[in-house]
Each structure stands twice: as structure tokens, then as C-alpha cells.
Short mmCIF file of C-alpha atoms and ligand atoms in Angstrom, two decimals:
data_model
loop_
_atom_site.label_atom_id
_atom_site.label_comp_id
_atom_site.label_asym_id
_atom_site.label_seq_id
_atom_site.Cartn_x
_atom_site.Cartn_y
_atom_site.Cartn_z
CA MET S 1 29.02 14.16 5.92
CA PRO S 2 25.35 14.55 6.94
CA GLU S 3 23.94 12.60 9.86
CA PHE S 4 22.64 9.11 9.17
CA ILE S 5 20.13 9.27 6.30
CA PRO S 6 17.33 6.71 6.76
CA TYR S 7 15.64 5.05 3.77
CA GLY S 8 12.33 6.61 4.76
CA HIS S 9 11.12 9.02 7.41
CA GLN S 10 7.96 10.83 8.53
CA TRP S 11 7.68 14.61 8.45
CA ILE S 12 5.89 16.03 11.49
CA ASP S 13 5.80 19.80 12.01
CA ASP S 14 4.40 22.15 14.67
CA SER S 15 1.00 22.38 12.99
CA ASP S 16 0.63 18.58 13.28
CA ILE S 17 1.61 18.69 16.95
CA GLU S 18 -0.87 21.50 17.67
CA GLU S 19 -3.74 19.50 16.19
CA VAL S 20 -2.86 16.47 18.29
CA VAL S 21 -2.61 18.54 21.47
CA LYS S 22 -6.06 20.04 20.81
CA VAL S 23 -7.56 16.55 20.84
CA LEU S 24 -5.70 15.64 24.01
CA LYS S 25 -7.34 18.65 25.70
CA SER S 26 -10.80 17.78 24.35
CA ASP S 27 -13.49 15.37 25.58
CA TRP S 28 -12.97 12.80 22.85
CA LEU S 29 -9.84 10.70 22.67
CA THR S 30 -11.41 8.00 20.56
CA GLN S 31 -14.63 7.50 18.53
CA GLY S 32 -15.11 11.24 18.46
CA PRO S 33 -15.56 13.79 15.66
CA LYS S 34 -12.00 13.64 14.27
CA ILE S 35 -12.52 10.12 12.95
CA LEU S 36 -15.43 11.09 10.71
CA GLU S 37 -13.66 14.26 9.61
CA PHE S 38 -10.55 12.33 8.62
CA GLU S 39 -12.68 9.77 6.77
CA GLU S 40 -14.54 12.45 4.84
CA LYS S 41 -11.34 14.24 3.89
CA LEU S 42 -9.63 11.03 2.79
CA ALA S 43 -12.57 10.02 0.61
CA GLU S 44 -12.72 13.51 -0.84
CA TYR S 45 -9.00 13.52 -1.62
CA CYS S 46 -9.05 10.11 -3.27
CA GLY S 47 -12.39 10.52 -5.02
CA SER S 48 -14.21 7.61 -3.38
CA LYS S 49 -17.68 7.76 -1.83
CA TYR S 50 -16.73 6.21 1.51
CA SER S 51 -13.75 5.70 3.74
CA VAL S 52 -13.31 3.79 7.00
CA VAL S 53 -10.16 4.30 9.06
CA PHE S 54 -8.57 1.44 10.97
CA SER S 55 -5.90 0.88 13.61
CA SER S 56 -3.38 -0.21 10.93
CA GLY S 57 -3.04 -1.06 7.27
CA THR S 58 -3.05 -4.71 8.27
CA SER S 59 -6.37 -4.49 10.14
CA ALA S 60 -7.76 -2.52 7.18
CA LEU S 61 -6.78 -5.39 4.85
CA HIS S 62 -8.35 -7.88 7.23
CA GLY S 63 -11.54 -5.79 7.37
CA ALA S 64 -11.63 -5.50 3.58
CA TYR S 65 -11.31 -9.25 2.93
CA LEU S 66 -13.82 -10.00 5.68
CA SER S 67 -16.40 -7.51 4.39
CA LEU S 68 -16.25 -9.08 0.94
CA GLY S 69 -17.29 -12.35 2.55
CA LEU S 70 -14.06 -14.30 2.14
CA GLN S 71 -14.22 -17.55 4.05
CA LYS S 72 -12.17 -20.55 5.00
CA GLY S 73 -11.17 -22.47 1.89
CA ASP S 74 -11.43 -19.50 -0.49
CA GLU S 75 -8.40 -18.42 -2.49
CA PHE S 76 -7.13 -14.98 -3.41
CA ILE S 77 -4.41 -14.00 -5.85
CA THR S 78 -1.66 -11.59 -4.89
CA SER S 79 1.99 -10.71 -5.44
CA PRO S 80 4.90 -12.22 -3.50
CA ILE S 81 6.77 -8.89 -3.73
CA THR S 82 4.89 -7.21 -0.91
CA PHE S 83 4.92 -6.82 2.84
CA VAL S 84 3.74 -10.02 4.55
CA ALA S 85 0.56 -8.25 5.75
CA THR S 86 -1.10 -8.46 2.31
CA ALA S 87 -1.06 -12.26 2.48
CA ASN S 88 -1.36 -12.62 6.27
CA ALA S 89 -4.70 -10.81 6.37
CA GLY S 90 -6.08 -13.64 4.24
CA LEU S 91 -4.59 -16.30 6.50
CA TYR S 92 -6.50 -14.78 9.45
CA LEU S 93 -9.68 -15.85 7.63
CA GLY S 94 -8.45 -19.30 6.71
CA THR S 95 -8.20 -18.31 3.05
CA LYS S 96 -5.28 -19.24 0.85
CA PRO S 97 -2.95 -16.70 -0.78
CA VAL S 98 -2.03 -17.79 -4.31
CA PHE S 99 1.13 -16.01 -5.38
CA THR S 100 1.44 -14.86 -8.96
CA ASP S 101 4.69 -13.77 -10.55
CA VAL S 102 5.64 -10.13 -11.09
CA GLU S 103 6.80 -7.93 -13.95
CA LYS S 104 10.57 -7.74 -14.24
CA ASP S 105 10.71 -3.94 -14.39
CA THR S 106 7.95 -2.63 -12.09
CA GLY S 107 7.89 -5.51 -9.58
CA ASN S 108 4.08 -5.40 -9.81
CA ILE S 109 1.92 -8.48 -10.29
CA ASP S 110 2.05 -9.63 -13.93
CA ALA S 111 -1.53 -9.39 -15.20
CA ARG S 112 -0.76 -11.87 -18.02
CA LYS S 113 -0.11 -14.58 -15.44
CA ILE S 114 -3.20 -14.09 -13.30
CA GLU S 115 -5.70 -16.18 -15.23
CA GLU S 116 -3.63 -19.37 -15.09
CA LYS S 117 -3.85 -19.15 -11.27
CA ILE S 118 -7.63 -18.83 -11.09
CA THR S 119 -9.49 -21.89 -9.76
CA LYS S 120 -13.08 -22.52 -8.67
CA LYS S 121 -12.07 -21.37 -5.19
CA THR S 122 -10.66 -17.99 -6.27
CA LYS S 123 -12.71 -15.07 -4.93
CA LEU S 124 -10.44 -12.07 -4.97
CA LEU S 125 -7.50 -10.34 -6.68
CA VAL S 126 -5.22 -8.22 -4.50
CA PRO S 127 -2.84 -6.23 -6.70
CA VAL S 128 -0.20 -4.24 -4.78
CA HIS S 129 0.91 -0.88 -6.19
CA TYR S 130 4.52 -1.66 -5.34
CA THR S 131 6.61 1.45 -4.52
CA GLY S 132 3.66 3.66 -5.57
CA HIS S 133 3.88 2.69 -9.25
CA THR S 134 0.33 1.64 -10.05
CA VAL S 135 -0.60 -1.67 -11.59
CA ASP S 136 -2.52 -1.46 -14.87
CA LEU S 137 -5.88 -1.30 -13.14
CA GLU S 138 -7.98 -1.52 -16.25
CA LYS S 139 -6.39 -4.81 -17.27
CA ILE S 140 -6.83 -6.24 -13.80
CA SER S 141 -10.44 -5.16 -13.50
CA GLU S 142 -11.20 -6.77 -16.89
CA ILE S 143 -9.80 -10.08 -15.66
CA ALA S 144 -11.82 -9.72 -12.47
CA LYS S 145 -15.06 -8.98 -14.31
CA LYS S 146 -14.59 -11.84 -16.73
CA ASN S 147 -14.00 -14.29 -13.88
CA LYS S 148 -16.43 -12.72 -11.38
CA LEU S 149 -13.78 -11.86 -8.81
CA PHE S 150 -13.51 -9.02 -6.34
CA VAL S 151 -10.56 -6.61 -6.47
CA VAL S 152 -8.92 -5.04 -3.41
CA GLU S 153 -6.03 -2.69 -4.19
CA ASP S 154 -3.24 -2.79 -1.63
CA ALA S 155 -2.33 0.88 -1.99
CA CYS S 156 -0.24 1.10 1.18
CA HIS S 157 2.59 2.47 -1.01
CA ALA S 158 0.40 4.50 -3.30
CA LEU S 159 -1.54 7.27 -1.56
CA GLY S 160 -1.09 10.27 -3.86
CA ALA S 161 -0.27 8.14 -6.92
CA ARG S 162 -2.26 8.41 -10.15
CA TYR S 163 -3.39 6.00 -12.81
CA SER S 164 -4.24 6.91 -16.37
CA TYR S 165 -6.69 5.09 -18.57
CA GLN S 166 -8.47 5.41 -21.88
CA PRO S 167 -12.18 5.48 -21.17
CA SER S 168 -13.54 2.68 -23.36
CA ALA S 169 -16.57 4.74 -24.31
CA ILE S 170 -17.80 5.13 -27.86
CA SER S 171 -15.39 3.66 -30.38
CA HIS S 172 -15.19 6.59 -32.77
CA GLN S 173 -14.68 9.09 -30.02
CA PRO S 174 -11.09 10.34 -29.92
CA GLU S 175 -9.15 8.66 -27.16
CA THR S 176 -8.73 10.90 -24.20
CA LYS S 177 -6.23 10.15 -21.50
CA LYS S 178 -7.58 10.66 -18.02
CA TRP S 179 -5.71 10.58 -14.75
CA ILE S 180 -7.45 9.30 -11.68
CA LYS S 181 -6.21 9.14 -8.13
CA ILE S 182 -5.47 5.84 -6.48
CA GLY S 183 -8.25 5.26 -3.99
CA SER S 184 -11.09 6.34 -6.26
CA CYS S 185 -11.99 2.62 -6.59
CA GLN S 186 -13.13 3.01 -10.19
CA HIS S 187 -11.51 -0.33 -11.03
CA SER S 188 -11.85 -2.12 -7.72
CA ASP S 189 -14.21 -2.90 -4.86
CA MET S 190 -11.95 -1.43 -2.20
CA THR S 191 -8.58 0.25 -1.78
CA VAL S 192 -6.45 -0.15 1.35
CA LEU S 193 -4.04 2.45 2.76
CA SER S 194 -1.50 2.47 5.59
CA PHE S 195 -0.39 5.43 7.73
CA HIS S 196 2.71 3.83 9.21
CA PRO S 197 5.49 6.45 9.59
CA VAL S 198 7.40 5.35 6.47
CA LYS S 199 4.28 5.69 4.29
CA HIS S 200 3.12 8.91 2.58
CA ILE S 201 1.29 10.39 5.55
CA THR S 202 1.31 9.07 9.09
CA THR S 203 -0.95 8.64 12.11
CA GLY S 204 1.69 6.67 14.06
CA GLU S 205 -0.08 3.42 13.28
CA GLY S 206 -3.18 3.47 11.12
CA GLY S 207 -4.89 2.46 7.94
CA ALA S 208 -8.03 2.93 5.88
CA VAL S 209 -10.35 1.22 3.42
CA LEU S 210 -11.91 3.25 0.62
CA THR S 211 -14.96 2.06 -1.30
CA ASN S 212 -17.89 3.28 -3.40
CA ASN S 213 -20.22 0.56 -2.10
CA LYS S 214 -22.56 1.47 0.75
CA ASP S 215 -23.07 -2.12 1.90
CA TYR S 216 -19.30 -2.71 2.18
CA TYR S 217 -18.98 0.62 3.95
CA GLU S 218 -21.48 -0.37 6.61
CA LYS S 219 -19.87 -3.78 7.07
CA LEU S 220 -16.43 -2.21 7.43
CA LEU S 221 -17.76 0.10 10.16
CA MET S 222 -19.20 -2.89 12.01
CA PHE S 223 -16.11 -5.11 11.72
CA ARG S 224 -13.97 -2.31 13.09
CA ASN S 225 -16.17 -2.25 16.18
CA HIS S 226 -16.81 -5.88 17.24
CA GLY S 227 -19.48 -6.44 14.57
CA ILE S 228 -21.79 -4.09 16.46
CA THR S 229 -24.39 -1.81 14.85
CA LYS S 230 -26.47 0.91 16.47
CA ASP S 231 -28.34 1.59 13.24
CA ARG S 232 -32.05 0.90 13.83
CA SER S 233 -32.68 0.05 10.19
CA ARG S 234 -30.22 -2.84 10.43
CA PHE S 235 -31.62 -4.42 13.58
CA THR S 236 -32.81 -8.01 13.41
CA ILE S 237 -34.63 -7.89 16.77
CA HIS S 238 -37.90 -6.02 16.36
CA ASP S 239 -39.69 -6.63 19.67
CA SER S 240 -40.39 -3.08 20.91
CA ARG S 241 -40.19 -4.20 24.55
CA LEU S 242 -36.54 -5.16 23.95
CA ILE S 243 -35.24 -2.40 21.71
CA GLY S 244 -35.16 0.87 23.58
CA ASP S 245 -32.84 3.71 22.70
CA TRP S 246 -29.99 1.83 24.36
CA HIS S 247 -30.23 -1.08 21.97
CA TYR S 248 -27.28 -2.27 19.89
CA GLU S 249 -26.75 -5.52 18.06
CA MET S 250 -23.66 -7.60 17.48
CA GLN S 251 -24.35 -9.34 14.19
CA TYR S 252 -20.89 -10.46 13.11
CA LEU S 253 -17.73 -11.49 14.91
CA GLY S 254 -15.78 -8.26 14.57
CA TYR S 255 -12.70 -6.80 16.23
CA ASN S 256 -11.53 -3.69 18.01
CA TYR S 257 -9.71 -2.18 15.03
CA ARG S 258 -10.54 1.44 15.84
CA MET S 259 -8.28 4.41 15.31
CA THR S 260 -8.12 7.09 18.05
CA ASP S 261 -9.11 10.73 17.53
CA ILE S 262 -5.55 11.65 18.50
CA GLN S 263 -4.34 9.76 15.44
CA ALA S 264 -7.12 11.04 13.19
CA ALA S 265 -6.23 14.65 14.05
CA LEU S 266 -2.65 13.94 13.01
CA GLY S 267 -3.93 12.33 9.81
CA ILE S 268 -6.11 15.34 8.91
CA SER S 269 -3.17 17.67 9.41
CA GLN S 270 -0.81 15.42 7.42
CA LEU S 271 -3.29 15.04 4.56
CA LYS S 272 -3.09 18.79 3.90
CA LYS S 273 0.58 18.31 3.04
CA LEU S 274 0.24 15.10 1.03
CA ASP S 275 0.49 16.71 -2.41
CA SER S 276 3.64 18.59 -1.47
CA PHE S 277 5.10 15.39 0.06
CA VAL S 278 4.48 13.46 -3.16
CA GLU S 279 5.87 16.29 -5.26
CA LYS S 280 9.03 16.23 -3.18
CA ARG S 281 9.37 12.46 -3.56
CA ARG S 282 8.95 12.78 -7.31
CA ALA S 283 11.58 15.52 -7.44
CA ILE S 284 14.06 13.31 -5.56
CA ALA S 285 13.31 10.39 -7.90
CA ASP S 286 13.88 12.70 -10.85
CA PHE S 287 17.20 13.80 -9.37
CA TYR S 288 18.26 10.13 -8.99
CA ASN S 289 16.98 9.22 -12.46
CA ARG S 290 19.10 11.88 -14.12
CA ALA S 291 22.18 11.04 -12.04
CA PHE S 292 21.99 7.26 -12.57
CA LYS S 293 20.65 7.07 -16.11
CA GLY S 294 22.62 4.63 -18.28
CA ASN S 295 24.98 3.52 -15.49
CA PRO S 296 26.54 0.06 -15.99
CA TYR S 297 25.76 -1.25 -12.50
CA PHE S 298 22.03 -1.18 -11.94
CA ASP S 299 18.68 -0.43 -13.55
CA ILE S 300 16.66 2.49 -12.27
CA PRO S 301 12.88 2.42 -11.68
CA VAL S 302 10.62 2.68 -14.71
CA GLU S 303 7.43 4.68 -14.96
CA LYS S 304 4.91 3.26 -17.42
CA ASP S 305 2.70 5.65 -19.39
CA TYR S 306 -0.33 4.65 -17.29
CA ALA S 307 1.38 5.42 -13.97
CA CYS S 308 2.31 8.54 -12.06
CA SER S 309 4.20 7.06 -9.12
CA SER S 310 4.13 8.43 -5.59
CA TYR S 311 7.64 6.95 -5.04
CA HIS S 312 7.14 5.41 -1.64
CA LEU S 313 10.43 3.70 -2.53
CA TYR S 314 13.20 4.17 -5.05
CA PRO S 315 14.21 0.60 -5.96
CA ILE S 316 17.41 0.01 -7.92
CA ARG S 317 17.93 -3.40 -9.56
CA LEU S 318 21.46 -4.79 -9.85
CA LYS S 319 22.54 -5.82 -13.34
CA ASP S 320 23.70 -9.39 -14.07
CA ASN S 321 27.36 -8.80 -13.19
CA TYR S 322 26.48 -7.42 -9.77
CA LYS S 323 23.47 -9.37 -8.58
CA ASP S 324 25.62 -11.96 -6.79
CA ASN S 325 27.40 -9.22 -4.80
CA LYS S 326 24.30 -7.82 -3.17
CA GLN S 327 25.42 -8.43 0.42
CA GLU S 328 28.73 -6.67 -0.18
CA ILE S 329 27.08 -3.73 -1.96
CA PHE S 330 24.40 -3.48 0.71
CA SER S 331 26.84 -3.32 3.62
CA LYS S 332 29.13 -0.88 1.81
CA LEU S 333 26.20 1.45 1.17
CA ARG S 334 25.22 1.30 4.83
CA GLU S 335 28.81 2.04 5.87
CA LYS S 336 28.52 5.31 3.96
CA GLY S 337 25.92 6.43 6.48
CA PHE S 338 22.58 5.93 4.85
CA GLY S 339 19.78 3.46 5.15
CA VAL S 340 19.24 0.96 2.40
CA GLN S 341 16.60 -1.75 2.55
CA VAL S 342 15.39 -4.65 0.48
CA HIS S 343 11.72 -4.74 -0.58
CA TYR S 344 10.83 -7.55 -0.35
CA ILE S 345 11.85 -11.08 0.47
CA PRO S 346 9.22 -13.06 -1.50
CA VAL S 347 6.46 -13.65 1.06
CA TYR S 348 6.34 -17.41 0.50
CA TRP S 349 10.05 -17.74 1.36
CA GLN S 350 9.20 -16.88 4.97
CA PRO S 351 9.52 -19.88 7.30
CA TYR S 352 5.85 -19.69 8.26
CA TYR S 353 4.77 -19.91 4.61
CA LYS S 354 7.29 -22.66 3.95
CA GLU S 355 5.56 -24.62 6.72
CA LEU S 356 2.29 -24.12 4.89
CA GLY S 357 3.79 -25.86 1.88
CA TYR S 358 4.92 -23.02 -0.41
CA LYS S 359 8.12 -23.88 -2.26
CA LYS S 360 11.07 -21.92 -3.58
CA GLY S 361 10.90 -21.51 -7.34
CA LEU S 362 7.19 -20.72 -7.32
CA CYS S 363 7.65 -17.25 -8.89
CA HIS S 364 10.96 -17.05 -10.80
CA VAL S 365 10.76 -13.41 -11.80
CA ALA S 366 9.91 -12.34 -8.24
CA GLU S 367 12.83 -14.33 -6.84
CA ASP S 368 15.19 -12.79 -9.40
CA PHE S 369 13.76 -9.33 -8.64
CA TYR S 370 14.41 -9.89 -4.94
CA GLN S 371 17.99 -10.93 -5.64
CA ARG S 372 18.64 -7.64 -7.46
CA GLU S 373 16.59 -5.09 -5.55
CA ILE S 374 17.93 -2.44 -3.13
CA SER S 375 15.86 0.57 -1.98
CA ILE S 376 17.81 3.80 -1.50
CA PRO S 377 16.55 6.74 0.62
CA VAL S 378 13.55 8.78 -0.49
CA TYR S 379 11.34 10.81 1.84
CA PRO S 380 9.90 14.33 1.63
CA SER S 381 12.10 16.01 4.25
CA MET S 382 15.27 14.75 2.55
CA LYS S 383 17.54 17.70 1.81
CA ASN S 384 19.15 18.31 -1.58
CA GLU S 385 22.59 17.91 -0.07
CA GLU S 386 21.52 14.52 1.29
CA VAL S 387 20.29 13.44 -2.15
CA ARG S 388 23.59 14.57 -3.66
CA TYR S 389 25.48 12.72 -0.93
CA VAL S 390 23.59 9.48 -1.65
CA ILE S 391 24.27 9.81 -5.39
CA GLU S 392 27.97 10.45 -4.83
CA LYS S 393 28.36 7.51 -2.43
CA VAL S 394 26.35 5.09 -4.54
CA ASN S 395 28.60 5.90 -7.49
CA GLN S 396 31.68 5.51 -5.31
CA VAL S 397 30.66 2.12 -3.92
CA PHE S 398 30.01 0.69 -7.38
CA THR S 399 33.15 2.17 -8.91
CA GLU S 400 35.28 0.66 -6.15
CA LEU S 401 33.61 -2.71 -6.69
CA ALA S 402 34.47 -2.90 -10.36
CA PRO S 403 37.61 -4.97 -10.87
C1 LIG I 501 2.81 -1.10 5.22
C2 LIG I 501 2.15 -2.09 4.38
C3 LIG I 501 1.08 -2.87 4.83
C4 LIG I 501 0.61 -2.91 6.26
O1 LIG I 501 0.40 -1.71 6.83
P1 LIG I 501 0.56 -1.50 8.44
O2 LIG I 501 -0.07 -0.16 8.60
O3 LIG I 501 2.01 -1.53 8.74
O4 LIG I 501 -0.20 -2.57 9.11
C5 LIG I 501 0.45 -3.71 3.93
N1 LIG I 501 0.87 -3.79 2.65
C6 LIG I 501 1.91 -3.10 2.19
C7 LIG I 501 2.31 -3.25 0.76
C8 LIG I 501 2.60 -2.24 3.04
O5 LIG I 501 3.67 -1.58 2.59
#
């Protein structure tokens, strides 16, 4: 039996360590050249014009909502099947998360149910590419355009994922399927990433916002650094006796949400390996798909024709006869020596959200999804023998359960 197999794990090699050590021996530990280099490489990889790195995915979400001008009393629509951070970042601003139900198979926000949740106060849609399977971005951006809403993609699971769309160009032109990378922001105002160790690449803690809009870009830079600008063209004080070369202006209430150069160096090194990491995750998912196809116990993840998933997670969904035995199945799987997890408890079930007035029953499909879902291990350094071990033990646990 292999050693304990976690549900997710980073992959750091000697080349990553070397890059970090170089920064430690340099003059710049933070706000140095590695930050800009990482930002440029991220934007280049994803196909966006700009990128701003942050101290975490959560601070990146906060910065994104703030830069779009969300204010106390505004509402934004998101999915309850996400990490609490997606909704929390809105609470920091006094805005209200409005949870919309999910699709039964992908666990992604159900675009057909978005419009019924839109009110005069709605400013923003925050679709989450759950597990790395993209939402149907074109549909969501249409709804946003029609209702004059911003879109921020929570792509913390989806760096390296792709979305395919039919360019709605000239009607008699033959339809051509195009694949675009998540993060190109062709259907959104901003895309948010996380570099937590379980995500696709890591900087320890870290996050980023991608955008094609220069104004948002400049605001994001300021919010990351206390709301301060040193850009002369943005100054509001023009008295030449006051504004020498030392001058800087704090124009907004920002934060210290900066990433260090130590982290950025790790990110640059990790980014080089991203495609191979995603390929490996897809190969493991394929392995699982073939092994579990048609089994009587659980449904395997789907991949819609518009999505090329980066498989941050491999979520199985218990069938009707098994969904009430989740605790038993969960603990038996763990006893076999590998990490299983549940993604996610619907956000509004959390005690803090309950206090705010959210009630059980708000999103039936999401609650049912939660009751069935178990994530089994998938990460790029997972060995074939470990994948085979997980398959064998999953089959064993379910076979032993059956009466
Ligand atoms: C990880 C994650 C976040 C937050 O990222 P941190 O870097 O941990 O702050 C937000 N949303 C989703 C969907 C995530 O998985």
C-alpha cells in the first residue's frame, strides 16, 4: 500500500527552489522585478492584456469587486457550491451575495436561473468554474450585457482550463469552434485566480486578477497598495510647490494585499510547468473515467462540449441508493489511506450566513449536489500506481457496502 494519498498536493521541484533562493539572495524581497515579470507571464499565458498579483485569491476577489465600484447595499449573484471566499469578499464591502442554484451535473451556476434573481440592486455576476469545468461563458455574458451587469469569473479552480465558443459573427459564415483560455476575459470584466498549494500552480499563498481594461488595471494596482498612486498623470494635487519627485497620493482606502518577490519567483517557475500539470490531471481523470464508467454506485464528472476542464477536482456524485450513506462511504474511503473531501457545503448553510438570514432550502439542486458529492485524489505528481490503488479501493468500498 502506498503512503497516504492526499486529495490534492503541490509539486515543487529543484528548479522552483533555485528560483526562490535567487530572490532571497537579491536586493528585492518584495515589490521588486519578479512581481512585474510574473504578471506579464500570467497575462501572456491566459491571453489577457493585464494582470495584477495579490497576496491570496481572496484578496484578489476583494480587489476585483472593489475596483468595479461595488458598494454597500449592492447585490451580486454567485453560486453556493464554492469556497466561502467568493461570497465573503462581497461581504467585506457590505454587498449582498445572492445565491443562485447550480446545474445537477457540472455543479456550476445554472445560467437559466440567473435572471429571476436580478433586482435593481444587482451589479455583478460571479460565476465559479467549479472543479475547472468552465461555465458557459457566452450565455452568462449575454445575460450580463442585457441587464448591464459586470462579470467576474472566479477561476480559482480553472487556470489552464479552456472554453469553446461559436463566434457569433456573420450568419452565413460556417460555424467555427474556437478554444480560448480561461483568463482571457473575452466574456468578462475580470478573472480571479488563486495560487494556494492545492490549486494548479502555487506561490504558497497568492492570487491574481486578470483584465483587459486599463482603468480597472490601475485601480487594482492601487487597491493592492493602500490606494496609493505614484503616477503623476493621476495626481489630483497640482500645486508645484507641493508635488516634488517624492510625491504620492492616497486616493482610495486600499489595503496591503501585495505578493512578495519570493512568491512571484516561485510562481514564474511553476507557470512553466502548468501545461504539463494540467495534462497530467486530465490523464488521471481519463483513467478514472474509464475505470468507473457505468458503475451502479456513483456518477462520474461530465465534460460539456464547450469545456476542456483543468480537473482541479474529480467529484463523484452518489446515486440515489447511496446518497444517504455518505458519512459511512467517506470514512471507509479515508480508512483505505487516501484523502477524500467534500466540495462544498453550500455557503449559505454556514452559521455566519445563517445569522445573516439565509435559509436552508434556498437552492435545492445545490443542496442535493452537496449531499452526493465526494472529491477523490487528483494532482499532477500522483503516480499511476496510486491512481490504480484509489480505483481498486473505491470499487472495494462500494462493493462491500452493497447488501
Ligand atoms: C481557493 C479558492 C478561493 C480563495 O483563494 P485563496 O487563495 O485560498 O484565498 C476562492 N474561490 C475558490 C472557488 C477557491 O477554490
